[in-house]
Amino acid sequence: MALLEVDNLKKYFPIKKGILSRTVGYVKAVDGVSFSLKRGETLGLVGESGCGKTTVGRSLLRLIEPTEGRINFNGQNLLELDRGEMRKVRASLQIIFQDPFSSLNPRMNVGDIIAEPIRNHLNLPRDEIQNRVVLLMERVGLHTAYMRRYPHEFSGGQRQRIGIARALALNPLAIVCDEPVSALDVSIQAQVINLLAQLQEQMDLSYLFIGHDLSVVEHISDRVAVMYLGRIVETASSEELYANPRHPYSQALLSAVPLPDPDARREKILLPGDVPSPIDPPSGCSFHPRCFARQGICTQEQPLLQDIGGGHQVACHSQ
């Protein structure tokens, strides 16, 4: 049984105009997303900026309230829980934010930042909380002498380690990693990715790893889901997706990934036009205005995500 199952998740943001703030339309940020996450697994969620990746991640923790759908985590439907019940669940389902500076309280020192979730959720004596903070800092590679320093005194990589320690404070089952390395230098990215992999092995963690750098996502993910305009268009194991992408959008994304060999050549697929507006998405397949393999049916009927063998799922009429 999967630890996390998401079924037909939708998030529509209302567009209001006029003196009476009447709703005149909706931004369909997430429009029917379904996936599952097993215990100890990493699912990468990739796509262009604005495709709805971060909205999916925040909707799982109900930091953004979903419009519709079902989120089953560890046997509970999170959308049926009240505020108090949801607060208890967040001990097991944590998040690491993209910006390691704005996600930390500048008025709190590192020790208090990491200790805050422990104080809020567990009734422990002060000495035990202090010991837990020390262990967490050591686990993420931070010197305990830094405990009384403030976020502005750290580098970007160190700040992200603080965020990771805070996410680990309550021994969660799963963590939503919302582009946790996109704001870091390349060498620091590698250190943080290796740290996340090490922590996963030690603590049997599950990750939903949201990113737009396909090389990073390939390195850490067991499976990868590709999003376009609020929908998942392809899901497969990491090896299968990168070796044999079947959706035209996935093929275009992977054709743009730089190759480490300077003599190697790869034909790039250039997509015409811009990403359509999520306010008024195209009829049928939302990718069809830019697709090089479109057929007549693509303009009329939205393709369903279907298994084409070996757990490889594609939402495309040409498959």
Short mmCIF file of C-alpha atoms in Angstrom, two decimals:
data_model
loop_
_atom_site.label_atom_id
_atom_site.label_comp_id
_atom_site.label_asym_id
_atom_site.label_seq_id
_atom_site.Cartn_x
_atom_site.Cartn_y
_atom_site.Cartn_z
CA MET A 1 0.00 0.00 0.00
CA ALA A 2 1.26 3.46 -0.92
CA LEU A 3 2.11 5.91 1.85
CA LEU A 4 0.60 8.80 -0.12
CA GLU A 5 -2.13 8.58 -2.76
CA VAL A 6 -3.37 11.66 -4.59
CA ASP A 7 -6.48 11.33 -6.74
CA ASN A 8 -7.86 14.00 -9.11
CA LEU A 9 -6.35 16.90 -7.15
CA LYS A 10 -7.52 20.31 -8.35
CA LYS A 11 -6.74 23.86 -7.27
CA TYR A 12 -8.54 26.72 -8.98
CA PHE A 13 -7.75 30.29 -7.90
CA PRO A 14 -10.73 32.63 -8.43
CA ILE A 15 -10.32 35.80 -10.50
CA LYS A 16 -12.32 38.65 -8.99
CA LYS A 17 -13.22 41.98 -10.56
CA GLY A 18 -15.35 44.99 -9.87
CA ILE A 19 -16.48 46.78 -6.74
CA LEU A 20 -18.35 43.69 -5.54
CA SER A 21 -15.37 41.43 -6.25
CA ARG A 22 -17.39 39.06 -8.36
CA THR A 23 -15.72 35.89 -9.59
CA VAL A 24 -15.31 36.17 -13.35
CA GLY A 25 -13.09 33.14 -13.93
CA TYR A 26 -10.52 30.78 -12.49
CA VAL A 27 -6.80 30.14 -12.79
CA LYS A 28 -6.62 26.36 -13.13
CA ALA A 29 -3.24 25.93 -11.44
CA VAL A 30 -3.74 22.20 -10.77
CA ASP A 31 -6.33 20.44 -12.88
CA GLY A 32 -6.80 16.77 -12.02
CA VAL A 33 -3.45 15.45 -10.76
CA SER A 34 -3.15 11.84 -9.56
CA PHE A 35 -0.08 9.97 -8.30
CA SER A 36 1.15 7.74 -5.49
CA LEU A 37 4.26 7.64 -3.30
CA LYS A 38 5.59 4.51 -1.60
CA ARG A 39 7.46 4.30 1.69
CA GLY A 40 11.15 5.07 1.16
CA GLU A 41 10.59 6.23 -2.43
CA THR A 42 11.44 9.51 -4.17
CA LEU A 43 9.00 10.80 -6.78
CA GLY A 44 10.34 13.65 -8.89
CA LEU A 45 7.81 16.21 -10.15
CA VAL A 46 9.15 18.25 -13.07
CA GLY A 47 7.90 20.80 -15.57
CA GLU A 48 8.22 24.40 -16.70
CA SER A 49 7.75 27.30 -14.30
CA GLY A 50 4.05 27.92 -13.75
CA CYS A 51 2.92 24.36 -14.49
CA GLY A 52 1.57 23.88 -10.95
CA LYS A 53 4.35 21.85 -9.28
CA THR A 54 4.64 23.99 -6.15
CA THR A 55 0.85 24.31 -5.85
CA VAL A 56 0.63 20.50 -5.78
CA GLY A 57 3.24 20.32 -3.00
CA ARG A 58 1.62 22.97 -0.84
CA SER A 59 -1.84 21.52 -1.40
CA LEU A 60 -0.68 18.20 0.06
CA LEU A 61 -0.03 19.90 3.41
CA ARG A 62 -3.09 22.13 2.95
CA LEU A 63 -0.93 25.23 3.14
CA ILE A 64 -3.10 25.95 0.10
CA GLU A 65 -6.60 24.51 0.37
CA PRO A 66 -7.38 22.28 -2.64
CA THR A 67 -10.54 22.89 -4.63
CA GLU A 68 -11.30 19.22 -5.20
CA GLY A 69 -9.80 15.75 -5.00
CA ARG A 70 -8.54 13.24 -2.46
CA ILE A 71 -5.23 13.14 -0.58
CA ASN A 72 -4.80 9.86 1.29
CA PHE A 73 -1.76 9.95 3.58
CA ASN A 74 -0.91 7.01 5.84
CA GLY A 75 -4.53 5.81 5.75
CA GLN A 76 -6.19 9.21 6.28
CA ASN A 77 -7.95 11.47 3.77
CA LEU A 78 -6.35 14.81 4.62
CA LEU A 79 -9.17 16.82 3.06
CA GLU A 80 -11.62 15.44 5.64
CA LEU A 81 -9.55 16.54 8.66
CA ASP A 82 -10.25 19.62 10.71
CA ARG A 83 -7.54 22.12 11.64
CA GLY A 84 -6.52 20.33 14.84
CA GLU A 85 -6.34 16.92 13.19
CA MET A 86 -4.36 18.34 10.28
CA ARG A 87 -1.88 19.88 12.71
CA LYS A 88 -1.12 16.42 14.10
CA VAL A 89 -0.62 14.99 10.59
CA ARG A 90 1.96 17.66 9.75
CA ALA A 91 4.32 16.03 12.24
CA SER A 92 4.58 13.14 9.74
CA LEU A 93 4.35 15.20 6.53
CA GLN A 94 6.85 18.05 6.33
CA ILE A 95 8.13 20.49 3.69
CA ILE A 96 11.48 22.00 2.70
CA PHE A 97 10.97 25.34 0.98
CA GLN A 98 12.73 26.65 -2.12
CA ASP A 99 14.19 29.82 -0.61
CA PRO A 100 16.32 28.92 2.42
CA PHE A 101 16.40 32.54 3.62
CA SER A 102 12.76 33.70 3.48
CA SER A 103 11.58 30.41 5.02
CA LEU A 104 13.56 31.05 8.23
CA ASN A 105 12.51 33.55 10.90
CA PRO A 106 15.27 36.22 10.96
CA ARG A 107 14.50 37.05 14.60
CA MET A 108 15.12 33.52 15.84
CA ASN A 109 18.50 31.85 16.25
CA VAL A 110 19.19 28.46 14.68
CA GLY A 111 18.63 26.52 17.89
CA ASP A 112 15.17 28.04 18.37
CA ILE A 113 14.23 27.55 14.70
CA ILE A 114 14.97 23.83 14.85
CA ALA A 115 13.44 23.46 18.33
CA GLU A 116 10.18 25.26 17.46
CA PRO A 117 8.31 22.25 15.95
CA ILE A 118 9.48 20.06 18.85
CA ARG A 119 8.12 22.56 21.40
CA ASN A 120 4.83 22.90 19.51
CA HIS A 121 4.13 19.20 19.05
CA LEU A 122 5.91 17.36 21.88
CA ASN A 123 5.77 17.90 25.62
CA LEU A 124 9.46 17.43 26.42
CA PRO A 125 11.75 18.95 29.06
CA ARG A 126 14.10 21.71 27.95
CA ASP A 127 17.23 19.55 28.25
CA GLU A 128 15.82 16.86 25.99
CA ILE A 129 14.77 19.43 23.39
CA GLN A 130 18.30 20.85 23.50
CA ASN A 131 19.78 17.39 22.99
CA ARG A 132 17.49 16.75 20.01
CA VAL A 133 18.54 20.03 18.40
CA VAL A 134 22.22 19.12 18.82
CA LEU A 135 21.65 15.72 17.20
CA LEU A 136 19.70 17.25 14.31
CA MET A 137 22.40 19.83 13.63
CA GLU A 138 25.06 17.13 13.60
CA ARG A 139 22.93 14.95 11.32
CA VAL A 140 22.68 17.66 8.64
CA GLY A 141 26.34 18.68 8.91
CA LEU A 142 26.08 21.87 10.98
CA HIS A 143 28.47 22.64 13.83
CA THR A 144 26.65 22.87 17.14
CA ALA A 145 28.65 26.02 17.97
CA TYR A 146 26.41 27.79 15.42
CA MET A 147 23.31 27.22 17.55
CA ARG A 148 23.07 30.82 18.79
CA ARG A 149 23.67 32.40 15.39
CA TYR A 150 20.94 33.92 13.22
CA PRO A 151 19.98 33.02 9.62
CA HIS A 152 21.71 36.05 8.04
CA GLU A 153 25.05 34.78 9.38
CA PHE A 154 24.94 31.64 7.20
CA SER A 155 25.51 30.85 3.55
CA GLY A 156 22.67 29.63 1.32
CA GLY A 157 23.72 26.00 1.64
CA GLN A 158 23.96 26.23 5.42
CA ARG A 159 20.53 27.88 5.60
CA GLN A 160 19.03 25.05 3.57
CA ARG A 161 20.59 22.55 5.99
CA ILE A 162 18.83 24.43 8.81
CA GLY A 163 15.55 24.04 6.92
CA ILE A 164 16.21 20.32 6.46
CA ALA A 165 16.98 19.92 10.20
CA ARG A 166 13.71 21.68 11.04
CA ALA A 167 11.80 19.36 8.68
CA LEU A 168 13.38 16.31 10.38
CA ALA A 169 12.66 17.50 13.93
CA LEU A 170 9.50 15.38 14.37
CA ASN A 171 10.76 12.25 12.55
CA PRO A 172 8.40 12.57 9.56
CA LEU A 173 7.40 9.79 7.18
CA ALA A 174 7.44 11.99 4.09
CA ILE A 175 8.85 15.35 3.05
CA VAL A 176 7.80 17.63 0.20
CA CYS A 177 11.03 19.07 -1.22
CA ASP A 178 9.95 22.22 -3.08
CA GLU A 179 12.94 22.93 -5.37
CA PRO A 180 15.30 22.73 -2.37
CA VAL A 181 18.51 23.28 -4.38
CA SER A 182 17.43 25.68 -7.15
CA ALA A 183 18.70 28.74 -5.25
CA LEU A 184 22.13 27.19 -4.52
CA ASP A 185 25.44 27.03 -6.39
CA VAL A 186 26.06 23.85 -8.36
CA SER A 187 28.72 22.48 -5.98
CA ILE A 188 26.44 23.14 -2.99
CA GLN A 189 23.51 21.53 -4.83
CA ALA A 190 25.44 18.26 -5.00
CA GLN A 191 26.17 18.36 -1.26
CA VAL A 192 22.52 18.96 -0.35
CA ILE A 193 21.26 16.27 -2.76
CA ASN A 194 23.72 13.75 -1.29
CA LEU A 195 22.62 14.76 2.22
CA LEU A 196 18.94 14.18 1.32
CA ALA A 197 19.79 10.76 -0.13
CA GLN A 198 21.78 9.85 2.99
CA LEU A 199 18.96 10.95 5.31
CA GLN A 200 16.43 8.98 3.27
CA GLU A 201 18.45 5.81 3.70
CA GLN A 202 18.97 6.37 7.42
CA MET A 203 15.38 7.36 8.28
CA ASP A 204 13.37 5.50 5.59
CA LEU A 205 11.94 8.79 4.31
CA SER A 206 9.71 9.34 1.29
CA TYR A 207 10.27 12.44 -0.84
CA LEU A 208 8.12 14.32 -3.32
CA PHE A 209 10.98 16.15 -5.02
CA ILE A 210 9.77 19.16 -7.00
CA GLY A 211 12.26 20.61 -9.46
CA HIS A 212 12.89 22.01 -12.91
CA ASP A 213 16.53 20.91 -13.24
CA LEU A 214 16.11 17.53 -14.92
CA SER A 215 19.69 16.46 -14.17
CA VAL A 216 19.17 16.94 -10.43
CA VAL A 217 15.80 15.19 -10.51
CA GLU A 218 17.29 12.21 -12.37
CA HIS A 219 20.03 11.83 -9.74
CA ILE A 220 17.72 11.56 -6.74
CA SER A 221 14.41 10.17 -8.05
CA ASP A 222 13.14 6.60 -8.26
CA ARG A 223 10.21 7.69 -10.42
CA VAL A 224 9.50 10.92 -12.28
CA ALA A 225 6.20 12.61 -13.16
CA VAL A 226 6.15 15.32 -15.85
CA MET A 227 3.62 18.17 -15.48
CA TYR A 228 2.28 20.50 -18.14
CA LEU A 229 -0.29 23.22 -17.50
CA GLY A 230 -1.67 21.73 -14.29
CA ARG A 231 -1.74 18.09 -15.40
CA ILE A 232 0.62 15.11 -15.29
CA VAL A 233 1.37 14.00 -18.85
CA GLU A 234 3.85 11.19 -18.20
CA THR A 235 5.06 9.04 -15.30
CA ALA A 236 7.75 6.36 -15.34
CA SER A 237 10.78 5.10 -13.47
CA SER A 238 13.70 7.51 -13.65
CA GLU A 239 15.73 5.19 -15.87
CA GLU A 240 12.84 4.53 -18.26
CA LEU A 241 11.75 8.16 -18.59
CA TYR A 242 15.23 9.51 -19.32
CA ALA A 243 16.04 6.68 -21.73
CA ASN A 244 12.69 6.46 -23.48
CA PRO A 245 10.41 9.51 -23.05
CA ARG A 246 7.11 8.90 -24.88
CA HIS A 247 5.17 12.15 -24.49
CA PRO A 248 6.22 14.89 -26.97
CA TYR A 249 6.53 17.40 -24.13
CA SER A 250 8.84 15.08 -22.16
CA GLN A 251 10.92 14.55 -25.29
CA ALA A 252 11.28 18.31 -25.75
CA LEU A 253 12.26 18.85 -22.10
CA LEU A 254 14.91 16.14 -22.14
CA SER A 255 16.33 17.31 -25.47
CA ALA A 256 17.33 20.56 -23.73
CA VAL A 257 19.31 18.87 -20.92
CA PRO A 258 23.05 19.60 -21.36
CA LEU A 259 25.25 16.56 -21.97
CA PRO A 260 28.43 16.14 -19.86
CA ASP A 261 30.41 15.07 -22.95
CA PRO A 262 31.42 18.20 -24.95
CA ASP A 263 31.69 16.13 -28.15
CA ALA A 264 28.25 14.57 -27.80
CA ARG A 265 25.40 15.97 -29.88
CA ARG A 266 21.67 15.80 -29.28
CA GLU A 267 18.97 17.16 -31.55
CA LYS A 268 17.01 19.80 -29.66
CA ILE A 269 13.26 19.95 -30.03
CA LEU A 270 12.11 23.56 -30.18
CA LEU A 271 8.47 24.05 -29.23
CA PRO A 272 6.61 26.84 -31.04
CA GLY A 273 4.66 29.50 -29.19
CA ASP A 274 4.28 30.06 -25.47
CA VAL A 275 2.67 28.06 -22.69
CA PRO A 276 -1.11 28.71 -22.85
CA SER A 277 -2.81 30.59 -20.04
CA PRO A 278 -4.17 28.42 -17.20
CA ILE A 279 -7.14 30.82 -17.13
CA ASP A 280 -8.33 29.57 -20.52
CA PRO A 281 -6.50 26.34 -21.39
CA PRO A 282 -6.91 24.87 -24.91
CA SER A 283 -9.65 22.36 -25.60
CA GLY A 284 -8.73 18.69 -25.80
CA CYS A 285 -5.06 18.06 -25.02
CA SER A 286 -3.65 21.24 -23.47
CA PHE A 287 -0.32 20.61 -25.22
CA HIS A 288 -1.71 20.30 -28.76
CA PRO A 289 -1.04 23.94 -29.89
CA ARG A 290 2.72 23.32 -29.45
CA CYS A 291 2.87 19.60 -30.24
CA PHE A 292 4.79 18.26 -33.26
CA ALA A 293 2.83 14.97 -33.17
CA ARG A 294 -0.71 16.31 -32.84
CA GLN A 295 -3.67 14.65 -34.56
CA GLY A 296 -7.22 15.75 -35.17
CA ILE A 297 -8.49 14.12 -31.98
CA CYS A 298 -5.99 16.10 -29.89
CA THR A 299 -7.98 19.33 -30.34
CA GLN A 300 -11.23 17.74 -29.18
CA GLU A 301 -10.56 15.09 -26.54
CA GLN A 302 -8.36 15.27 -23.45
CA PRO A 303 -6.11 12.18 -23.28
CA LEU A 304 -6.15 10.08 -20.13
CA LEU A 305 -3.02 8.90 -18.33
CA GLN A 306 -2.72 5.26 -19.45
CA ASP A 307 -0.19 2.52 -18.72
CA ILE A 308 1.77 1.49 -21.83
CA GLY A 309 3.69 -1.24 -20.02
CA GLY A 310 5.95 -1.63 -17.02
CA GLY A 311 4.31 1.15 -15.03
CA HIS A 312 5.11 3.71 -17.74
CA GLN A 313 2.07 6.00 -18.00
CA VAL A 314 1.48 8.53 -20.80
CA ALA A 315 -1.41 10.92 -21.52
CA CYS A 316 -1.13 11.16 -25.31
CA HIS A 317 -3.37 10.14 -28.21
CA SER A 318 -0.35 9.22 -30.37
CA GLN A 319 0.73 6.39 -28.04
#
